Amino acid sequence: KGKRAFIAGVADDNGYGWAIAKSLAAAGAEILVGTWVPALNIFESSLRRGKFDGSRILPDGSMMEIAKVYPLDAVFDNPDEVPEDIKTNKRYAGSSKWTVQEVAESVKEDFGSIDILVHSLANGPEVTKPLLETSRNGYLAAISASSYSYVSLLKHFLPILNPGGSSISLTYIASERIIPGYGGGMSSAKAALESDTRVLAFEAGRKRKIRVNTISAGPLRSRAAKAIGFIDMMIDYSSANAPLQKELSAEEVGNAAAFLASPLASAITGTVLYVDNGLNAMGVGV
Ligand code: NAD
């Protein structure tokens, strides 16, 4: 029987979430996505108008189908937590049931269960500021959107994740090495995400035989990465210094995610898997 995947953090065809969806679809999975509420309209209309058709083509020539797009804002766990200004914001008022708990309930109602949960989202409002200039609110917002959002997603989806299932998030080496420019508490948020990967692997493994891993991905020119401002430099740095001197494609990360989600990885949990052309292993630039 085919597997079903829910991928949180897909709003265009440039990011890792889209590439992971494609690799999972190519392996036969049914694809559900969670799209950030403010980006929902443009994503859905672009899908409808065929703007992504070229990038929907799978290796066998067929098109990736997205069974359903769910509006999601992963910084809110349930309706009680949504402040009035968000509730009445016109970008949010047009959608409903987009808190983490409600999305998990809707997926359960629509499909019953899933096998694969992917978290491919991050947000740090002060990412361009050095840590020393980051405000408390900016730091906490980065942690809320980029780290706790994963704890919350896994917590709410765990009851409908089939035993033997797999959960994957995306991290970045700025969690463990100094990457000047990755600011606003985003480096801290990725460190939390990696630590949580281990603890959640234990808890979800014991509770429901679910595996939990994170992929430490190399630089990709996604929408989120362009907002940080140094992505071209990071791509050039990697091409110059990594053991494999090629530009990383989103598909390579998608394929690693498909491996982690598959029975081929049945004994792998609690790990950080580097998919970065080997850059993490270098001690100095050469
Ligand atoms: P992306 O822009 O494709 O994905 C980020 C997504 O997060 C967007 O779709 C955005 O709408 C969504 N999002 C933001 N706040 C949200 C919220 N509150 N609720 C729901 N969705 C929200 O960019 P990407 O670079 O592919 O990012 C995906 C993941 O990969 C992130 O965790 C990122 O940190 C990680 N990553 C990226 C790189 C890179 O160089 N691009 C490198 C390593 C890790």
Tab-separated table of C-alpha atoms and ligand atoms in Angstrom:
chain	number	residue	atom	x	y	z
A	1	LYS	CA	0.000	0.000	0.000
A	2	GLY	CA	1.253	3.472	-0.876
A	3	LYS	CA	2.328	5.824	1.849
A	4	ARG	CA	0.858	9.217	2.638
A	5	ALA	CA	3.004	12.259	3.475
A	6	PHE	CA	2.166	15.622	5.002
A	7	ILE	CA	4.752	18.269	4.155
A	8	ALA	CA	4.558	21.527	6.105
A	9	GLY	CA	6.246	24.531	4.492
A	10	VAL	CA	5.522	24.465	0.761
A	11	ALA	CA	4.518	27.774	-0.841
A	12	ASP	CA	6.336	27.690	-4.189
A	13	ASP	CA	8.414	25.340	-6.342
A	14	ASN	CA	11.842	26.662	-5.285
A	15	GLY	CA	12.313	25.375	-1.751
A	16	TYR	CA	13.269	22.121	-0.085
A	17	GLY	CA	9.635	21.312	0.789
A	18	TRP	CA	8.636	21.165	-2.884
A	19	ALA	CA	11.661	19.010	-3.754
A	20	ILE	CA	10.892	16.619	-0.889
A	21	ALA	CA	7.280	16.384	-2.063
A	22	LYS	CA	8.515	15.472	-5.540
A	23	SER	CA	10.947	12.799	-4.359
A	24	LEU	CA	8.269	11.257	-2.128
A	25	ALA	CA	5.726	11.397	-4.980
A	26	ALA	CA	8.255	9.764	-7.314
A	27	ALA	CA	8.581	6.958	-4.750
A	28	GLY	CA	4.806	6.479	-4.837
A	29	ALA	CA	3.617	8.503	-1.849
A	30	GLU	CA	0.394	10.488	-1.745
A	31	ILE	CA	1.203	14.152	-1.083
A	32	LEU	CA	-0.550	16.569	1.282
A	33	VAL	CA	0.993	19.969	1.942
A	34	GLY	CA	0.654	22.653	4.607
A	35	THR	CA	1.058	26.187	3.257
A	36	TRP	CA	1.612	29.311	5.346
A	37	VAL	CA	-1.687	31.229	5.439
A	38	PRO	CA	-0.351	34.530	4.021
A	39	ALA	CA	1.165	32.627	1.058
A	40	LEU	CA	-1.846	30.373	0.437
A	41	ASN	CA	-3.755	32.363	-2.194
A	42	ILE	CA	-0.819	32.907	-4.480
A	43	PHE	CA	0.363	29.295	-4.116
A	44	GLU	CA	-3.062	27.839	-4.882
A	45	SER	CA	-3.748	30.164	-7.800
A	46	SER	CA	-0.299	29.500	-9.261
A	47	LEU	CA	-0.930	25.749	-8.957
A	48	ARG	CA	-4.340	26.118	-10.634
A	49	ARG	CA	-3.024	28.312	-13.431
A	50	GLY	CA	-0.318	25.774	-14.244
A	51	LYS	CA	2.612	27.971	-13.213
A	52	PHE	CA	4.299	24.996	-11.532
A	53	ASP	CA	3.475	22.412	-14.215
A	54	GLY	CA	7.051	22.326	-15.494
A	55	SER	CA	8.391	21.570	-12.035
A	56	ARG	CA	5.659	19.036	-11.296
A	57	ILE	CA	7.106	16.574	-13.816
A	58	LEU	CA	8.458	13.421	-12.148
A	59	PRO	CA	11.310	11.245	-13.468
A	60	ASP	CA	8.819	8.817	-15.080
A	61	GLY	CA	7.185	11.683	-17.001
A	62	SER	CA	4.025	11.810	-14.904
A	63	MET	CA	2.966	14.912	-12.940
A	64	MET	CA	3.137	15.193	-9.171
A	65	GLU	CA	-0.398	15.480	-7.793
A	66	ILE	CA	-1.021	17.295	-4.519
A	67	ALA	CA	-4.042	15.577	-2.974
A	68	LYS	CA	-4.819	18.568	-0.743
A	69	VAL	CA	-3.340	21.902	0.296
A	70	TYR	CA	-4.010	22.858	3.926
A	71	PRO	CA	-3.632	26.426	5.193
A	72	LEU	CA	-1.242	26.376	8.169
A	73	ASP	CA	0.352	28.793	10.562
A	74	ALA	CA	2.688	26.727	12.680
A	75	VAL	CA	3.219	29.405	15.328
A	76	PHE	CA	-0.305	28.795	16.642
A	77	ASP	CA	-1.290	25.503	18.270
A	78	ASN	CA	-5.048	26.058	18.614
A	79	PRO	CA	-7.670	28.784	18.072
A	80	ASP	CA	-7.483	29.980	21.713
A	81	GLU	CA	-3.923	31.161	21.085
A	82	VAL	CA	-4.666	33.299	18.041
A	83	PRO	CA	-4.611	37.005	18.883
A	84	GLU	CA	-7.405	39.284	17.685
A	85	ASP	CA	-5.272	41.204	15.167
A	86	ILE	CA	-4.399	37.965	13.352
A	87	LYS	CA	-7.974	36.647	13.457
A	88	THR	CA	-9.248	39.802	11.794
A	89	ASN	CA	-6.285	40.239	9.413
A	90	LYS	CA	-7.728	39.913	5.931
A	91	ARG	CA	-5.056	37.466	4.797
A	92	TYR	CA	-6.108	35.106	7.613
A	93	ALA	CA	-9.844	35.761	7.728
A	94	GLY	CA	-10.302	34.157	4.288
A	95	SER	CA	-9.061	30.765	5.579
A	96	SER	CA	-10.100	28.641	8.511
A	97	LYS	CA	-8.757	25.801	10.659
A	98	TRP	CA	-5.117	26.678	10.099
A	99	THR	CA	-3.722	26.190	13.619
A	100	VAL	CA	-1.556	23.089	14.101
A	101	GLN	CA	-4.194	21.213	16.097
A	102	GLU	CA	-6.938	21.979	13.584
A	103	VAL	CA	-4.811	20.969	10.592
A	104	ALA	CA	-4.027	17.611	12.240
A	105	GLU	CA	-7.763	17.158	12.920
A	106	SER	CA	-8.639	18.022	9.310
A	107	VAL	CA	-6.052	15.588	7.921
A	108	LYS	CA	-7.452	12.900	10.216
A	109	GLU	CA	-10.987	13.633	9.005
A	110	ASP	CA	-9.989	13.684	5.326
A	111	PHE	CA	-7.471	10.843	5.179
A	112	GLY	CA	-7.439	8.992	8.532
A	113	SER	CA	-3.691	8.689	8.937
A	114	ILE	CA	-0.289	9.525	7.477
A	115	ASP	CA	3.075	7.727	7.295
A	116	ILE	CA	5.502	10.591	6.760
A	117	LEU	CA	5.613	14.028	8.410
A	118	VAL	CA	7.963	16.669	6.989
A	119	HIS	CA	8.727	20.053	8.588
A	120	SER	CA	10.325	22.337	6.013
A	121	LEU	CA	9.672	25.754	7.469
A	122	ALA	CA	11.518	28.428	9.350
A	123	ASN	CA	11.069	32.088	10.077
A	124	GLY	CA	13.197	34.599	11.960
A	125	PRO	CA	11.989	38.198	11.724
A	126	GLU	CA	15.418	39.526	12.733
A	127	VAL	CA	17.519	37.014	10.765
A	128	THR	CA	19.587	39.800	9.187
A	129	LYS	CA	20.632	41.145	12.614
A	130	PRO	CA	23.657	39.797	14.489
A	131	LEU	CA	22.765	37.863	17.653
A	132	LEU	CA	24.133	40.698	19.805
A	133	GLU	CA	21.575	43.034	18.199
A	134	THR	CA	18.631	40.640	18.316
A	135	SER	CA	15.672	41.579	20.513
A	136	ARG	CA	14.053	39.161	22.941
A	137	ASN	CA	10.902	39.167	20.801
A	138	GLY	CA	12.858	38.495	17.624
A	139	TYR	CA	14.752	35.622	19.226
A	140	LEU	CA	11.614	34.063	20.694
A	141	ALA	CA	9.782	34.454	17.360
A	142	ALA	CA	12.602	32.587	15.583
A	143	ILE	CA	12.408	29.744	18.116
A	144	SER	CA	8.601	29.667	17.944
A	145	ALA	CA	8.383	29.504	14.147
A	146	SER	CA	11.478	27.381	13.502
A	147	SER	CA	11.810	25.018	16.499
A	148	TYR	CA	8.674	24.755	18.611
A	149	SER	CA	6.624	24.570	15.406
A	150	TYR	CA	8.206	21.142	14.907
A	151	VAL	CA	7.527	19.960	18.460
A	152	SER	CA	3.919	21.068	18.016
A	153	LEU	CA	3.492	19.455	14.578
A	154	LEU	CA	4.887	16.125	15.752
A	155	LYS	CA	2.840	16.240	18.945
A	156	HIS	CA	-0.412	16.840	17.083
A	157	PHE	CA	0.264	14.460	14.187
A	158	LEU	CA	1.713	11.648	16.329
A	159	PRO	CA	-1.698	10.045	17.033
A	160	ILE	CA	-2.359	9.755	13.264
A	161	LEU	CA	1.204	8.781	12.262
A	162	ASN	CA	1.160	5.073	11.495
A	163	PRO	CA	3.672	2.985	13.513
A	164	GLY	CA	6.829	2.511	11.455
A	165	GLY	CA	6.390	6.020	10.113
A	166	SER	CA	9.010	8.679	9.795
A	167	SER	CA	9.344	12.368	10.558
A	168	ILE	CA	11.924	14.730	9.039
A	169	SER	CA	12.906	18.359	9.492
A	170	LEU	CA	15.465	20.622	7.813
A	171	THR	CA	18.348	22.201	9.690
A	172	TYR	CA	21.469	24.222	8.932
A	173	ILE	CA	25.073	23.940	10.131
A	174	ALA	CA	24.899	27.445	11.672
A	175	SER	CA	23.564	25.537	14.722
A	176	GLU	CA	27.022	24.158	15.495
A	177	ARG	CA	29.556	26.334	13.623
A	178	ILE	CA	29.763	30.101	13.353
A	179	ILE	CA	28.043	31.332	10.189
A	180	PRO	CA	28.132	35.144	10.381
A	181	GLY	CA	24.963	36.535	8.786
A	182	TYR	CA	22.615	33.763	9.975
A	183	GLY	CA	21.331	35.905	12.808
A	184	GLY	CA	18.220	36.844	14.716
A	185	GLY	CA	18.426	33.706	16.863
A	186	MET	CA	18.084	31.443	13.810
A	187	SER	CA	21.353	29.689	14.701
A	188	SER	CA	19.923	29.110	18.193
A	189	ALA	CA	16.640	27.867	16.690
A	190	LYS	CA	18.473	25.274	14.567
A	191	ALA	CA	20.493	24.125	17.605
A	192	ALA	CA	17.203	23.592	19.469
A	193	LEU	CA	15.723	21.744	16.469
A	194	GLU	CA	18.691	19.346	16.357
A	195	SER	CA	18.603	18.677	20.085
A	196	ASP	CA	14.842	18.175	19.940
A	197	THR	CA	15.366	15.678	17.095
A	198	ARG	CA	17.167	13.386	19.547
A	199	VAL	CA	14.681	13.765	22.400
A	200	LEU	CA	11.674	13.444	20.065
A	201	ALA	CA	13.243	10.356	18.453
A	202	PHE	CA	13.244	8.746	21.893
A	203	GLU	CA	9.731	9.825	22.833
A	204	ALA	CA	8.046	9.154	19.464
A	205	GLY	CA	10.036	5.927	19.034
A	206	ARG	CA	8.936	4.529	22.370
A	207	LYS	CA	5.393	5.822	22.064
A	208	ARG	CA	4.546	4.947	18.448
A	209	LYS	CA	7.633	3.432	16.737
A	210	ILE	CA	8.099	6.640	14.760
A	211	ARG	CA	11.590	7.628	13.547
A	212	VAL	CA	12.692	11.254	13.859
A	213	ASN	CA	15.610	12.674	11.861
A	214	THR	CA	16.787	16.010	10.565
A	215	ILE	CA	18.644	16.864	7.360
A	216	SER	CA	21.394	19.469	7.625
A	217	ALA	CA	21.146	20.873	4.134
A	218	GLY	CA	23.648	22.945	2.204
A	219	PRO	CA	22.728	26.326	0.716
A	220	LEU	CA	19.814	26.615	-1.747
A	221	ARG	CA	18.474	29.777	-3.399
A	222	SER	CA	14.953	29.438	-1.912
A	223	ARG	CA	12.615	32.292	-1.131
A	224	ALA	CA	13.477	32.073	2.583
A	225	ALA	CA	17.224	31.975	1.890
A	226	LYS	CA	17.077	34.999	-0.406
A	227	ALA	CA	15.497	36.959	2.442
A	228	ILE	CA	18.608	36.346	4.578
A	229	GLY	CA	20.699	38.137	1.978
A	230	PHE	CA	23.915	36.088	1.796
A	231	ILE	CA	22.789	33.015	-0.116
A	232	ASP	CA	24.824	33.612	-3.292
A	233	MET	CA	27.960	34.006	-1.205
A	234	MET	CA	27.221	30.766	0.674
A	235	ILE	CA	26.650	28.871	-2.584
A	236	ASP	CA	29.938	30.196	-4.005
A	237	TYR	CA	31.742	29.370	-0.752
A	238	SER	CA	30.446	25.810	-0.855
A	239	SER	CA	31.373	25.310	-4.514
A	240	ALA	CA	34.871	26.586	-3.780
A	241	ASN	CA	35.482	24.676	-0.544
A	242	ALA	CA	33.348	21.513	-0.305
A	243	PRO	CA	34.748	18.073	-1.155
A	244	LEU	CA	32.175	17.898	-3.992
A	245	GLN	CA	32.577	21.071	-6.040
A	246	LYS	CA	29.094	21.350	-7.523
A	247	GLU	CA	26.009	23.361	-6.741
A	248	LEU	CA	23.629	21.471	-4.449
A	249	SER	CA	20.232	20.794	-6.009
A	250	ALA	CA	17.009	20.705	-4.006
A	251	GLU	CA	16.384	17.283	-5.547
A	252	GLU	CA	19.442	15.855	-3.763
A	253	VAL	CA	17.909	16.865	-0.435
A	254	GLY	CA	14.514	15.538	-1.571
A	255	ASN	CA	16.065	12.168	-2.385
A	256	ALA	CA	17.783	11.969	1.007
A	257	ALA	CA	14.421	12.702	2.647
A	258	ALA	CA	12.800	9.921	0.602
A	259	PHE	CA	15.532	7.548	1.791
A	260	LEU	CA	15.040	8.553	5.440
A	261	ALA	CA	11.282	8.077	5.073
A	262	SER	CA	11.691	4.630	3.498
A	263	PRO	CA	12.204	1.182	5.079
A	264	LEU	CA	15.823	1.384	3.831
A	265	ALA	CA	16.389	3.684	6.839
A	266	SER	CA	14.453	1.529	9.320
A	267	ALA	CA	17.207	1.645	11.975
A	268	ILE	CA	18.039	5.330	11.574
A	269	THR	CA	16.534	7.705	14.120
A	270	GLY	CA	17.670	10.681	16.182
A	271	THR	CA	20.279	11.660	13.602
A	272	VAL	CA	21.438	14.779	11.801
A	273	LEU	CA	22.135	13.745	8.187
A	274	TYR	CA	24.341	16.151	6.233
A	275	VAL	CA	23.290	16.681	2.634
A	276	ASP	CA	25.728	19.439	1.758
A	277	ASN	CA	28.334	18.096	-0.704
A	278	GLY	CA	30.455	17.299	2.376
A	279	LEU	CA	31.126	20.910	3.350
A	280	ASN	CA	30.507	20.103	7.047
A	281	ALA	CA	33.570	17.883	7.130
A	282	MET	CA	36.030	20.627	6.135
A	283	GLY	CA	38.138	22.294	8.808
A	284	VAL	CA	39.424	25.158	6.683
A	285	GLY	CA	38.536	26.703	3.354
A	286	VAL	CA	40.937	25.811	0.545
B	1	NAD	P1	11.185	28.086	1.612
B	1	NAD	O1	10.908	29.550	1.540
B	1	NAD	O2	10.864	27.259	0.423
B	1	NAD	O3	10.432	27.401	2.836
B	1	NAD	C1	10.121	28.032	4.045
B	1	NAD	C2	8.615	27.942	4.184
B	1	NAD	O4	8.221	28.242	5.516
B	1	NAD	C3	7.868	28.921	3.278
B	1	NAD	O5	6.985	28.196	2.441
B	1	NAD	C4	7.088	29.780	4.266
B	1	NAD	O6	5.838	30.167	3.754
B	1	NAD	C5	6.950	28.819	5.435
B	1	NAD	N1	6.614	29.430	6.730
B	1	NAD	C6	7.214	30.473	7.350
B	1	NAD	N2	6.609	30.716	8.533
B	1	NAD	C7	5.610	29.795	8.659
B	1	NAD	C8	4.625	29.534	9.664
B	1	NAD	N3	4.542	30.271	10.770
B	1	NAD	N4	3.759	28.522	9.458
B	1	NAD	C9	3.821	27.762	8.342
B	1	NAD	N5	4.723	27.964	7.360
B	1	NAD	C10	5.617	28.967	7.525
B	1	NAD	O7	12.718	27.980	2.023
B	1	NAD	P2	13.682	26.747	2.312
B	1	NAD	O8	15.035	27.356	2.343
B	1	NAD	O9	13.433	25.610	1.406
B	1	NAD	O10	13.320	26.349	3.799
B	1	NAD	C11	12.859	25.072	4.197
B	1	NAD	C12	13.682	24.574	5.371
B	1	NAD	O11	15.012	24.313	4.929
B	1	NAD	C13	13.806	25.561	6.524
B	1	NAD	O12	13.751	24.874	7.756
B	1	NAD	C14	15.195	26.128	6.322
B	1	NAD	O13	15.755	26.648	7.504
B	1	NAD	C15	15.899	24.873	5.858
B	1	NAD	N6	17.232	25.092	5.239
B	1	NAD	C16	17.365	25.899	4.152
B	1	NAD	C17	18.622	26.094	3.593
B	1	NAD	C18	18.808	26.978	2.373
B	1	NAD	O14	19.936	27.347	2.037
B	1	NAD	N7	17.745	27.333	1.671
B	1	NAD	C19	19.750	25.446	4.133
B	1	NAD	C20	19.581	24.605	5.230
B	1	NAD	C21	18.312	24.440	5.781
